């Protein structure tokens, strides 16, 4: 059992998992303490391991460890060792590379211009190919994560170039999704891939600049949100202030729509949209599109709550907490045995019998991945005496895997890839099941509908239309890149 199993809700086990959170600070005092707090706010983006690298004008300091931020960065002795006015931090749930300490980020290397630390949220889709080419040219890799490729490409870039030029040169060769924060002896750099798939925001705290995956991480230290780093933008922060460049060929942005559905914290603001409000609007659209006569709207905690509020408001059906979460189950309470793991659902959540008995219930959840958890929840609600159970899902059916920094099960394990909605309803055991349409999702995001010629978001896990080439996957399959290829993919 890994740390995530111990601390996330058992209802979260059957979810797509965001892979990483990144945080950087330049200026002011106690950079490492701020980074630790920022990472604490980003813990939902990855629970397997975390690290911070700081710089005090003379040398770099590093602490990396498996486990949670609070387990590894709450002692004064650790934070005091991480001296300096600048720091970069990372919390991870691995997309590529095993959970070995050497894969824990920020990765650090001594390059000819000095120390270089990098924290990456996203996933490179041609990293395997680049890695093979680099190894053939003599590069020696220490870790198995895709991010190390960037460091090797920088090391090989022309020595006459500046550090920024070398970073850009490296990034021109990679494909995939990345929001990077890099720390050098002079500067903190932030960069988003040209499509801006993963988030990165800029904040300010006095004279200090903050870069973070989400605004909730700058909020925790009292920093003001300034703006999102734009897709394809590189910012360089140093003693002279902040400088911005757009070194890549401009492309239409394709921000990950799943950030709004599930990944981001509801109190964050991403790309100018409040996540909580976006989730409520999805619930409202869902109610308009997929109404059902019932007595109660009940969220699947915690991720289904904002969409349920929206559904209840739009349908006029009362919102009730029909499933109660116990917030006081300590991590150490659960022993890693199959028996207790099974009990885990009841340890952390219980159906609220007094509310559910004899009622027609609409359960609202954000997504269905394998469907295993949905089945357990439905059975728990029925056991509590619900007369009818209808399920409404605040995303379209998840039919495809993600390759851009999100851990998705094999396509063969995605319930919606294998069954139509009616069959899914039978398997989960509900009286009815319905998902928001892709156009409904876009409407909730403020668009008229999804423009198939130019979709505003990455929505590949719902549509199979991957906006960034999947070189490694194509090579693995030995076929050309097309939507059909992924429609037929059974193994990721
Ligand atoms: S495939 Fe889905 S989860 Fe992955 S980046 Fe695109 S929208 Fe987000």
Tab-separated table of C-alpha atoms and ligand atoms in Angstrom:
chain	number	residue	atom	x	y	z
A	1	UNK	CA	0.000	0.000	0.000
A	2	UNK	CA	1.474	3.325	-0.932
A	3	UNK	CA	1.074	6.642	0.783
A	4	UNK	CA	-1.738	7.669	-1.524
A	5	UNK	CA	-3.762	4.619	-0.536
A	6	UNK	CA	-3.408	5.555	3.076
A	7	UNK	CA	-4.385	9.155	2.850
A	8	UNK	CA	-6.727	9.634	-0.055
A	9	UNK	CA	-10.351	8.768	0.200
A	10	UNK	CA	-11.124	5.180	-0.798
A	11	UNK	CA	-13.528	6.842	-3.227
A	12	UNK	CA	-10.531	8.484	-4.834
A	13	UNK	CA	-8.831	5.182	-5.590
A	14	UNK	CA	-10.806	4.813	-8.788
A	15	UNK	CA	-9.830	8.208	-10.194
A	16	UNK	CA	-7.407	9.556	-12.727
A	17	UNK	CA	-4.461	10.867	-10.773
A	18	UNK	CA	-2.793	14.177	-11.461
A	19	UNK	CA	0.891	13.592	-11.478
A	20	UNK	CA	2.688	16.512	-10.011
A	21	UNK	CA	2.619	19.888	-8.384
A	22	UNK	CA	5.422	22.420	-8.785
A	23	UNK	CA	6.307	25.502	-6.773
A	24	UNK	CA	9.076	28.076	-7.046
A	25	UNK	CA	10.004	31.215	-5.158
A	26	UNK	CA	12.603	33.908	-5.826
A	27	UNK	CA	13.376	36.652	-3.343
A	28	UNK	CA	12.653	37.410	0.275
A	29	UNK	CA	13.419	35.242	3.249
A	30	UNK	CA	12.697	31.626	4.110
A	31	UNK	CA	12.327	30.459	0.515
A	32	UNK	CA	12.340	26.780	1.506
A	33	UNK	CA	9.671	27.268	4.175
A	34	UNK	CA	7.477	29.005	1.601
A	35	UNK	CA	8.112	26.189	-0.859
A	36	UNK	CA	7.161	23.597	1.787
A	37	UNK	CA	3.904	25.440	2.464
A	38	UNK	CA	3.209	25.792	-1.239
A	39	UNK	CA	3.795	22.081	-1.786
A	40	UNK	CA	1.540	21.327	1.150
A	41	UNK	CA	-1.264	23.154	-0.685
A	42	UNK	CA	-0.438	21.128	-3.807
A	43	UNK	CA	-0.420	17.763	-2.038
A	44	UNK	CA	-3.539	16.676	-3.946
A	45	UNK	CA	-1.436	16.726	-7.135
A	46	UNK	CA	0.869	13.940	-5.963
A	47	UNK	CA	1.448	12.041	-2.753
A	48	UNK	CA	4.279	9.635	-3.442
A	49	UNK	CA	7.317	11.843	-2.981
A	50	UNK	CA	8.455	15.423	-2.672
A	51	UNK	CA	11.581	17.523	-2.864
A	52	UNK	CA	12.921	21.038	-2.479
A	53	UNK	CA	16.144	22.559	-3.817
A	54	UNK	CA	17.178	25.979	-2.493
A	55	UNK	CA	20.021	28.399	-3.242
A	56	UNK	CA	21.580	30.963	-0.905
A	57	UNK	CA	23.910	32.797	-3.264
A	58	UNK	CA	26.761	30.401	-2.642
A	59	UNK	CA	25.473	26.873	-2.849
A	60	UNK	CA	22.470	24.678	-3.532
A	61	UNK	CA	20.764	22.623	-0.818
A	62	UNK	CA	18.520	19.659	-1.489
A	63	UNK	CA	16.100	17.493	0.426
A	64	UNK	CA	14.058	14.839	-1.329
A	65	UNK	CA	12.036	12.058	0.216
A	66	UNK	CA	9.327	9.507	-0.419
A	67	UNK	CA	6.006	10.326	1.218
A	68	UNK	CA	4.007	13.385	2.087
A	69	UNK	CA	5.119	16.978	2.539
A	70	UNK	CA	4.015	17.002	6.168
A	71	UNK	CA	6.068	13.863	6.842
A	72	UNK	CA	9.224	15.255	5.312
A	73	UNK	CA	9.188	19.046	5.411
A	74	UNK	CA	7.573	20.026	8.678
A	75	UNK	CA	10.626	19.871	10.912
A	76	UNK	CA	12.707	22.979	11.543
A	77	UNK	CA	15.912	20.979	11.123
A	78	UNK	CA	15.027	20.114	7.506
A	79	UNK	CA	13.845	23.603	6.577
A	80	UNK	CA	16.803	25.303	8.311
A	81	UNK	CA	19.204	23.250	6.238
A	82	UNK	CA	17.523	24.449	3.023
A	83	UNK	CA	19.005	27.923	3.179
A	84	UNK	CA	18.486	30.716	0.730
A	85	UNK	CA	16.337	33.281	-0.994
A	86	UNK	CA	15.241	31.077	-3.868
A	87	UNK	CA	13.813	27.576	-3.993
A	88	UNK	CA	12.017	25.156	-6.236
A	89	UNK	CA	9.824	22.302	-5.028
A	90	UNK	CA	7.957	19.372	-6.452
A	91	UNK	CA	5.415	16.863	-5.248
A	92	UNK	CA	4.874	13.825	-7.331
A	93	UNK	CA	2.806	10.851	-8.182
A	94	UNK	CA	4.898	9.159	-10.830
A	95	UNK	CA	3.848	9.152	-14.482
A	96	UNK	CA	7.092	7.784	-15.749
A	97	UNK	CA	9.895	6.286	-13.737
A	98	UNK	CA	9.421	4.221	-10.638
A	99	UNK	CA	9.083	5.724	-7.209
A	100	UNK	CA	12.755	5.615	-6.450
A	101	UNK	CA	14.481	8.362	-4.567
A	102	UNK	CA	16.630	9.121	-7.585
A	103	UNK	CA	13.470	9.891	-9.591
A	104	UNK	CA	12.155	12.278	-6.970
A	105	UNK	CA	12.229	15.859	-8.202
A	106	UNK	CA	13.502	18.509	-8.417
A	107	UNK	CA	16.217	16.781	-10.434
A	108	UNK	CA	19.576	18.480	-10.007
A	109	UNK	CA	22.660	18.535	-12.210
A	110	UNK	CA	25.927	20.433	-12.333
A	111	UNK	CA	26.140	21.763	-15.872
A	112	UNK	CA	28.986	23.842	-17.251
A	113	UNK	CA	27.167	27.050	-16.306
A	114	UNK	CA	26.606	25.809	-12.754
A	115	UNK	CA	23.911	24.016	-10.791
A	116	UNK	CA	20.525	23.460	-12.398
A	117	UNK	CA	17.404	22.128	-10.661
A	118	UNK	CA	14.208	21.307	-12.522
A	119	UNK	CA	10.693	20.450	-11.380
A	120	UNK	CA	8.297	19.174	-14.038
A	121	UNK	CA	4.535	18.753	-14.138
A	122	UNK	CA	3.412	16.898	-17.241
A	123	UNK	CA	4.720	14.100	-19.370
A	124	UNK	CA	6.998	14.046	-22.403
A	125	UNK	CA	5.632	11.889	-25.193
A	126	UNK	CA	8.926	11.379	-27.048
A	127	UNK	CA	11.159	10.917	-24.003
A	128	UNK	CA	11.871	7.246	-24.672
A	129	UNK	CA	13.073	7.997	-28.186
A	130	UNK	CA	15.202	10.951	-27.066
A	131	UNK	CA	16.628	8.950	-24.201
A	132	UNK	CA	17.662	6.125	-26.502
A	133	UNK	CA	19.336	8.583	-28.893
A	134	UNK	CA	21.112	10.314	-26.001
A	135	UNK	CA	22.364	7.058	-24.544
A	136	UNK	CA	23.720	6.090	-27.966
A	137	UNK	CA	25.606	9.404	-27.980
A	138	UNK	CA	27.121	8.611	-24.585
A	139	UNK	CA	24.767	10.212	-22.055
A	140	UNK	CA	24.547	8.410	-18.732
A	141	UNK	CA	21.123	8.590	-17.109
A	142	UNK	CA	20.715	8.369	-13.354
A	143	UNK	CA	16.949	8.218	-13.155
A	144	UNK	CA	14.176	6.680	-15.227
A	145	UNK	CA	11.878	9.694	-15.321
A	146	UNK	CA	11.241	11.549	-18.586
A	147	UNK	CA	12.366	14.876	-17.090
A	148	UNK	CA	16.041	13.898	-17.049
A	149	UNK	CA	16.022	14.022	-20.839
A	150	UNK	CA	15.678	17.817	-20.640
A	151	UNK	CA	18.850	18.097	-18.555
A	152	UNK	CA	20.829	15.942	-20.986
A	153	UNK	CA	19.591	17.922	-23.972
A	154	UNK	CA	20.688	21.117	-22.229
A	155	UNK	CA	24.083	19.644	-21.425
A	156	UNK	CA	24.566	18.847	-25.126
A	157	UNK	CA	23.337	22.191	-26.386
A	158	UNK	CA	26.027	24.560	-27.714
A	159	UNK	CA	28.179	26.037	-24.966
A	160	UNK	CA	28.128	29.399	-26.700
A	161	UNK	CA	24.441	29.709	-25.917
A	162	UNK	CA	23.024	31.293	-22.783
A	163	UNK	CA	21.309	29.121	-20.199
A	164	UNK	CA	17.904	30.267	-21.438
A	165	UNK	CA	18.816	29.475	-25.023
A	166	UNK	CA	19.967	26.030	-23.991
A	167	UNK	CA	16.738	25.384	-22.134
A	168	UNK	CA	14.727	26.528	-25.153
A	169	UNK	CA	16.911	24.435	-27.452
A	170	UNK	CA	16.198	21.382	-25.269
A	171	UNK	CA	12.470	22.100	-25.149
A	172	UNK	CA	12.313	22.521	-28.934
A	173	UNK	CA	13.287	18.861	-29.144
A	174	UNK	CA	10.787	17.481	-26.686
A	175	UNK	CA	7.142	16.718	-27.322
A	176	UNK	CA	4.484	16.481	-24.682
A	177	UNK	CA	3.049	18.492	-21.853
A	178	UNK	CA	5.210	20.439	-19.449
A	179	UNK	CA	5.009	23.151	-16.888
A	180	UNK	CA	8.568	23.507	-15.630
A	181	UNK	CA	10.162	25.500	-12.858
A	182	UNK	CA	13.962	25.638	-12.960
A	183	UNK	CA	16.395	27.085	-10.448
A	184	UNK	CA	19.915	28.265	-11.243
A	185	UNK	CA	22.409	30.314	-9.283
A	186	UNK	CA	21.098	33.496	-10.906
A	187	UNK	CA	17.474	32.922	-11.614
A	188	UNK	CA	14.186	31.099	-11.330
A	189	UNK	CA	12.673	30.118	-14.666
A	190	UNK	CA	9.126	29.053	-15.466
A	191	UNK	CA	7.925	27.688	-18.770
A	192	UNK	CA	4.762	26.121	-20.183
A	193	UNK	CA	4.534	23.967	-23.278
A	194	UNK	CA	3.208	25.727	-26.399
A	195	UNK	CA	-0.305	24.308	-25.902
A	196	UNK	CA	-0.337	25.096	-22.192
A	197	UNK	CA	-1.750	21.689	-21.263
A	198	UNK	CA	-0.722	21.832	-17.613
A	199	UNK	CA	-1.203	24.911	-15.425
A	200	UNK	CA	1.377	27.364	-14.063
A	201	UNK	CA	0.562	30.609	-12.300
A	202	UNK	CA	2.572	33.634	-11.236
A	203	UNK	CA	2.216	35.297	-7.844
A	204	UNK	CA	3.903	38.070	-5.897
A	205	UNK	CA	4.628	38.342	-2.188
A	206	UNK	CA	6.308	41.660	-1.412
A	207	UNK	CA	9.439	41.611	-3.553
A	208	UNK	CA	9.340	37.851	-3.984
A	209	UNK	CA	8.023	36.158	-7.116
A	210	UNK	CA	6.099	32.905	-6.870
A	211	UNK	CA	5.498	30.276	-9.546
A	212	UNK	CA	3.068	27.471	-8.768
A	213	UNK	CA	0.833	24.862	-10.348
A	214	UNK	CA	-2.241	26.422	-8.786
A	215	UNK	CA	-3.255	29.616	-7.035
A	216	UNK	CA	-4.089	27.690	-3.841
A	217	UNK	CA	-0.309	27.303	-3.397
A	218	UNK	CA	0.364	31.028	-3.561
A	219	UNK	CA	-2.690	31.742	-1.399
A	220	UNK	CA	-1.286	29.661	1.456
A	221	UNK	CA	1.662	32.012	1.882
A	222	UNK	CA	-0.422	35.142	1.378
A	223	UNK	CA	0.924	35.902	-2.099
A	224	UNK	CA	-1.133	37.844	-4.626
A	225	UNK	CA	-2.101	36.114	-7.842
A	226	UNK	CA	-0.620	38.071	-10.747
A	227	UNK	CA	-1.511	36.014	-13.827
A	228	UNK	CA	-1.168	32.638	-15.484
A	229	UNK	CA	2.050	31.939	-17.337
A	230	UNK	CA	0.867	31.802	-20.944
A	231	UNK	CA	1.137	28.730	-23.156
A	232	UNK	CA	4.599	28.721	-24.729
A	233	UNK	CA	5.822	31.495	-22.418
A	234	UNK	CA	9.181	31.459	-20.667
A	235	UNK	CA	9.660	33.746	-17.688
A	236	UNK	CA	13.052	34.471	-16.197
A	237	UNK	CA	13.066	35.904	-12.690
A	238	UNK	CA	16.289	37.274	-11.226
A	239	UNK	CA	17.661	40.215	-9.291
A	240	UNK	CA	16.560	42.524	-12.108
A	241	UNK	CA	12.932	41.429	-11.951
A	242	UNK	CA	10.862	39.350	-14.358
A	243	UNK	CA	11.443	38.995	-18.070
A	244	UNK	CA	9.109	37.161	-20.421
A	245	UNK	CA	9.747	35.544	-23.804
A	246	UNK	CA	7.706	33.546	-26.295
A	247	UNK	CA	10.378	31.413	-27.943
A	248	UNK	CA	8.153	28.726	-29.484
A	249	UNK	CA	6.058	28.757	-32.615
A	250	UNK	CA	2.628	30.003	-31.475
A	251	UNK	CA	-0.080	27.349	-31.288
A	252	UNK	CA	-3.691	27.327	-30.191
A	253	UNK	CA	-3.895	26.649	-26.480
A	254	UNK	CA	-5.286	23.324	-25.262
A	255	UNK	CA	-5.484	23.503	-21.483
A	256	UNK	CA	-6.438	20.223	-19.778
A	257	UNK	CA	-10.186	20.381	-19.204
A	258	UNK	CA	-9.900	17.674	-16.527
A	259	UNK	CA	-8.181	20.220	-14.273
A	260	UNK	CA	-11.590	21.878	-13.964
A	261	UNK	CA	-13.472	18.613	-13.568
A	262	UNK	CA	-11.338	16.985	-10.901
A	263	UNK	CA	-7.588	17.629	-10.594
A	264	UNK	CA	-7.285	21.184	-9.384
A	265	UNK	CA	-8.315	22.249	-5.917
A	266	UNK	CA	-11.733	23.913	-5.984
A	267	UNK	CA	-10.368	27.093	-4.391
A	268	UNK	CA	-7.878	27.603	-7.234
A	269	UNK	CA	-8.305	29.962	-10.173
A	270	UNK	CA	-6.874	28.636	-13.416
A	271	UNK	CA	-6.755	30.480	-16.726
A	272	UNK	CA	-9.040	33.105	-15.231
A	273	UNK	CA	-11.745	30.607	-14.204
A	274	UNK	CA	-12.524	29.731	-10.615
A	275	UNK	CA	-12.438	25.944	-10.369
A	276	UNK	CA	-15.289	25.760	-7.856
A	277	UNK	CA	-17.563	27.914	-10.023
A	278	UNK	CA	-16.643	25.900	-13.119
A	279	UNK	CA	-17.620	22.677	-11.319
A	280	UNK	CA	-20.919	24.181	-10.242
A	281	UNK	CA	-21.651	25.253	-13.820
A	282	UNK	CA	-20.889	21.715	-15.017
A	283	UNK	CA	-23.479	20.464	-12.502
A	284	UNK	CA	-26.010	22.993	-13.789
A	285	UNK	CA	-25.455	21.950	-17.408
A	286	UNK	CA	-25.697	18.309	-16.375
A	287	UNK	CA	-29.061	18.948	-14.714
A	288	UNK	CA	-30.354	20.687	-17.839
A	289	UNK	CA	-29.100	17.971	-20.150
A	290	UNK	CA	-29.820	14.888	-18.065
A	291	UNK	CA	-32.729	15.572	-15.712
A	292	UNK	CA	-34.363	12.849	-13.641
A	293	UNK	CA	-37.264	12.898	-11.228
A	294	UNK	CA	-35.903	12.311	-7.718
A	295	UNK	CA	-36.056	13.451	-4.081
A	296	UNK	CA	-32.412	14.253	-3.321
A	297	UNK	CA	-29.149	15.254	-4.972
A	298	UNK	CA	-26.271	13.597	-3.115
A	299	UNK	CA	-22.590	14.230	-3.879
A	300	UNK	CA	-19.989	11.501	-3.919
A	301	UNK	CA	-17.505	13.113	-1.504
A	302	UNK	CA	-15.473	15.145	-1.874
A	303	UNK	CA	-14.973	15.697	-5.568
A	304	UNK	CA	-18.671	15.493	-6.493
A	305	UNK	CA	-19.724	18.288	-4.143
A	306	UNK	CA	-19.528	21.450	-6.316
A	307	UNK	CA	-21.190	19.743	-9.322
A	308	UNK	CA	-23.939	18.441	-6.999
A	309	UNK	CA	-24.580	21.951	-5.723
A	310	UNK	CA	-24.929	23.103	-9.335
A	311	UNK	CA	-27.167	20.156	-10.214
A	312	UNK	CA	-29.428	20.773	-7.212
A	313	UNK	CA	-29.685	24.510	-7.955
A	314	UNK	CA	-30.603	23.968	-11.600
A	315	UNK	CA	-33.035	21.099	-10.955
A	316	UNK	CA	-34.672	22.479	-7.819
A	317	UNK	CA	-34.120	19.101	-6.116
A	318	UNK	CA	-32.737	19.422	-2.557
A	319	UNK	CA	-29.009	18.911	-1.982
A	320	UNK	CA	-28.228	16.620	0.943
A	321	UNK	CA	-25.081	15.030	2.324
A	322	UNK	CA	-26.223	11.449	1.963
A	323	UNK	CA	-22.700	10.121	2.318
A	324	UNK	CA	-20.669	11.317	5.278
A	325	UNK	CA	-16.914	11.367	5.327
A	326	UNK	CA	-15.002	10.755	8.523
A	327	UNK	CA	-12.151	13.253	8.458
A	328	UNK	CA	-10.513	11.830	11.576
A	329	UNK	CA	-9.323	8.456	10.335
A	330	UNK	CA	-5.608	8.658	10.934
A	331	UNK	CA	-3.251	7.339	8.345
A	332	UNK	CA	-1.696	4.884	10.728
A	333	UNK	CA	-5.058	3.438	11.616
A	334	UNK	CA	-5.324	1.472	8.391
A	335	UNK	CA	-3.133	-1.596	8.235
A	336	UNK	CA	-1.983	-2.646	4.803
A	337	UNK	CA	-3.890	-5.906	4.598
A	338	UNK	CA	-6.496	-6.853	2.015
A	339	UNK	CA	-9.112	-7.333	4.677
A	340	UNK	CA	-8.683	-3.890	6.210
A	341	UNK	CA	-8.312	-2.269	2.828
A	342	UNK	CA	-11.746	-3.617	2.021
A	343	UNK	CA	-13.084	-2.191	5.266
A	344	UNK	CA	-11.543	1.143	4.361
A	345	UNK	CA	-14.636	2.364	2.547
A	346	UNK	CA	-16.709	2.108	5.697
A	347	UNK	CA	-13.976	3.513	7.882
A	348	UNK	CA	-13.869	6.729	5.931
A	349	UNK	CA	-17.384	7.048	4.506
A	350	UNK	CA	-20.798	5.993	5.591
A	351	UNK	CA	-24.219	6.302	4.030
A	352	UNK	CA	-26.479	8.677	5.936
A	353	UNK	CA	-29.401	6.325	6.492
A	354	UNK	CA	-31.743	8.893	8.029
A	355	UNK	CA	-31.467	10.988	4.852
A	356	UNK	CA	-31.482	8.213	2.251
A	357	UNK	CA	-34.122	5.785	3.486
A	358	UNK	CA	-37.050	5.451	1.081
A	359	UNK	CA	-35.719	8.260	-1.164
A	360	UNK	CA	-35.078	8.505	-4.883
A	361	UNK	CA	-31.453	9.629	-4.964
A	362	UNK	CA	-29.331	11.304	-7.644
A	363	UNK	CA	-25.685	10.557	-6.914
A	364	UNK	CA	-23.350	13.070	-8.563
A	365	UNK	CA	-19.713	12.193	-9.193
A	366	UNK	CA	-17.029	13.864	-11.299
A	367	UNK	CA	-16.050	10.875	-13.436
A	368	UNK	CA	-16.114	7.110	-13.801
A	369	UNK	CA	-12.785	5.425	-14.451
A	370	UNK	CA	-12.945	1.673	-13.809
A	371	UNK	CA	-16.352	1.814	-12.176
A	372	UNK	CA	-15.297	-0.352	-9.244
A	373	UNK	CA	-15.805	2.389	-6.683
A	374	UNK	CA	-19.080	3.578	-8.219
A	375	UNK	CA	-20.447	0.077	-7.777
A	376	UNK	CA	-19.510	0.051	-4.072
A	377	UNK	CA	-21.031	3.473	-3.466
A	378	UNK	CA	-24.288	2.548	-5.171
A	379	UNK	CA	-24.562	-0.628	-3.148
A	380	UNK	CA	-23.862	1.318	0.063
A	381	UNK	CA	-26.606	3.830	-0.777
A	382	UNK	CA	-29.069	1.051	-1.615
A	383	UNK	CA	-28.206	-0.761	1.637
A	384	UNK	CA	-29.095	2.450	3.452
A	385	UNK	CA	-32.633	2.151	2.072
A	386	UNK	CA	-32.635	4.375	-1.029
A	387	UNK	CA	-35.624	3.478	-3.212
A	388	UNK	CA	-33.995	4.490	-6.505
A	389	UNK	CA	-30.398	5.387	-7.296
A	390	UNK	CA	-29.620	7.505	-10.359
A	391	UNK	CA	-26.075	8.470	-11.186
A	392	UNK	CA	-25.094	11.678	-12.974
A	393	UNK	CA	-21.485	12.241	-14.012
A	394	UNK	CA	-19.923	15.695	-14.361
A	395	UNK	CA	-17.704	14.687	-17.295
A	396	UNK	CA	-18.246	12.858	-20.574
A	397	UNK	CA	-17.393	9.125	-20.526
A	398	UNK	CA	-13.641	8.622	-19.991
A	399	UNK	CA	-12.885	6.469	-23.017
A	400	UNK	CA	-9.182	7.115	-23.576
A	401	UNK	CA	-5.981	7.200	-21.588
A	402	UNK	CA	-4.015	10.358	-20.912
A	403	UNK	CA	-0.364	10.682	-21.969
A	404	UNK	CA	0.153	14.235	-20.798
A	405	UNK	CA	0.942	13.823	-17.124
A	406	UNK	CA	-2.011	11.976	-15.672
A	407	UNK	CA	-1.973	8.417	-14.464
A	408	UNK	CA	-4.719	6.538	-16.286
A	409	UNK	CA	-5.402	2.829	-16.209
A	410	UNK	CA	-4.950	0.784	-19.362
A	411	UNK	CA	-7.681	1.556	-21.840
A	412	UNK	CA	-8.996	-1.976	-21.391
A	413	UNK	CA	-9.779	-1.070	-17.777
A	414	UNK	CA	-11.700	2.113	-18.553
A	415	UNK	CA	-15.339	1.158	-18.129
A	416	UNK	CA	-16.525	3.615	-20.794
A	417	UNK	CA	-14.026	2.276	-23.329
A	418	UNK	CA	-15.555	-1.157	-23.055
A	419	UNK	CA	-19.279	-0.566	-22.530
A	420	UNK	CA	-22.065	1.729	-23.643
A	421	UNK	CA	-23.912	3.795	-21.030
A	422	UNK	CA	-26.724	1.261	-20.601
A	423	UNK	CA	-24.306	-1.571	-19.949
A	424	UNK	CA	-22.335	0.645	-17.554
A	425	UNK	CA	-25.541	1.383	-15.643
A	426	UNK	CA	-26.236	-2.332	-15.294
A	427	UNK	CA	-22.687	-3.051	-14.115
A	428	UNK	CA	-22.723	-0.256	-11.550
A	429	UNK	CA	-26.196	-1.221	-10.409
A	430	UNK	CA	-28.028	2.095	-10.890
A	431	UNK	CA	-31.565	2.756	-12.091
A	432	UNK	CA	-30.187	5.270	-14.571
A	433	UNK	CA	-26.801	6.655	-15.541
A	434	UNK	CA	-26.006	9.742	-17.604
A	435	UNK	CA	-22.929	11.838	-18.396
A	436	UNK	CA	-22.631	15.473	-19.387
A	437	UNK	CA	-22.052	15.804	-23.141
A	438	UNK	CA	-18.800	17.199	-24.452
A	439	UNK	CA	-20.700	20.269	-25.726
A	440	UNK	CA	-22.328	20.658	-22.317
A	441	UNK	CA	-18.874	20.593	-20.731
A	442	UNK	CA	-17.668	23.316	-23.116
A	443	UNK	CA	-20.783	25.374	-22.365
A	444	UNK	CA	-19.957	25.150	-18.667
A	445	UNK	CA	-16.516	26.516	-19.578
A	446	UNK	CA	-18.116	29.522	-21.253
A	447	UNK	CA	-17.880	28.317	-24.861
A	448	UNK	CA	-20.879	27.982	-27.199
A	449	UNK	CA	-19.910	24.336	-27.776
A	450	UNK	CA	-16.893	22.265	-28.713
A	451	UNK	CA	-15.533	23.417	-32.053
A	452	UNK	CA	-14.300	20.136	-33.593
A	453	UNK	CA	-11.966	22.028	-35.936
A	454	UNK	CA	-10.331	23.923	-33.099
A	455	UNK	CA	-11.225	22.678	-29.633
A	456	UNK	CA	-10.333	25.116	-26.892
A	457	UNK	CA	-9.172	22.450	-24.423
A	458	UNK	CA	-7.356	19.165	-24.371
A	459	UNK	CA	-10.196	16.673	-24.019
A	460	UNK	CA	-8.451	13.609	-25.435
A	461	UNK	CA	-9.542	11.296	-22.626
A	462	UNK	CA	-13.146	11.910	-23.771
A	463	UNK	CA	-12.670	12.276	-27.519
A	464	UNK	CA	-9.508	10.329	-28.371
A	465	UNK	CA	-8.228	13.415	-30.236
A	466	UNK	CA	-4.720	13.871	-28.921
A	467	UNK	CA	-3.404	17.398	-29.543
A	468	UNK	CA	0.295	16.518	-29.125
A	469	UNK	CA	1.932	13.684	-31.016
A	470	UNK	CA	2.528	10.464	-29.127
A	471	UNK	CA	5.850	9.459	-30.632
A	472	UNK	CA	6.834	6.852	-28.050
A	473	UNK	CA	3.412	5.256	-28.157
A	474	UNK	CA	3.340	5.141	-31.947
A	475	UNK	CA	6.746	3.537	-31.923
A	476	UNK	CA	5.610	1.028	-29.348
A	477	UNK	CA	2.641	0.169	-31.495
A	478	UNK	CA	4.674	0.208	-34.696
A	479	UNK	CA	1.941	2.093	-36.453
A	480	UNK	CA	1.106	5.627	-37.547
A	481	UNK	CA	-0.536	8.190	-35.337
A	482	UNK	CA	-4.255	8.446	-35.841
A	483	UNK	CA	-7.357	8.570	-33.754
A	484	UNK	CA	-8.080	5.009	-34.892
A	485	UNK	CA	-4.820	3.806	-33.446
A	486	UNK	CA	-5.890	4.928	-30.007
A	487	UNK	CA	-9.418	3.701	-30.494
A	488	UNK	CA	-7.860	0.255	-30.854
A	489	UNK	CA	-5.310	0.551	-28.071
A	490	UNK	CA	-5.866	-1.968	-25.369
A	491	UNK	CA	-2.572	-1.649	-23.599
A	492	UNK	CA	-0.882	1.565	-22.535
B	1	LIG	S1	-6.077	13.601	-21.969
B	1	LIG	FE1	-7.607	14.263	-20.431
B	1	LIG	S2	-6.504	14.270	-18.463
B	1	LIG	FE2	-4.964	14.219	-20.109
B	1	LIG	S3	-4.395	16.341	-20.464
B	1	LIG	FE3	-6.011	15.844	-21.919
B	1	LIG	S4	-7.919	16.395	-20.869
B	1	LIG	FE4	-6.321	16.344	-19.333
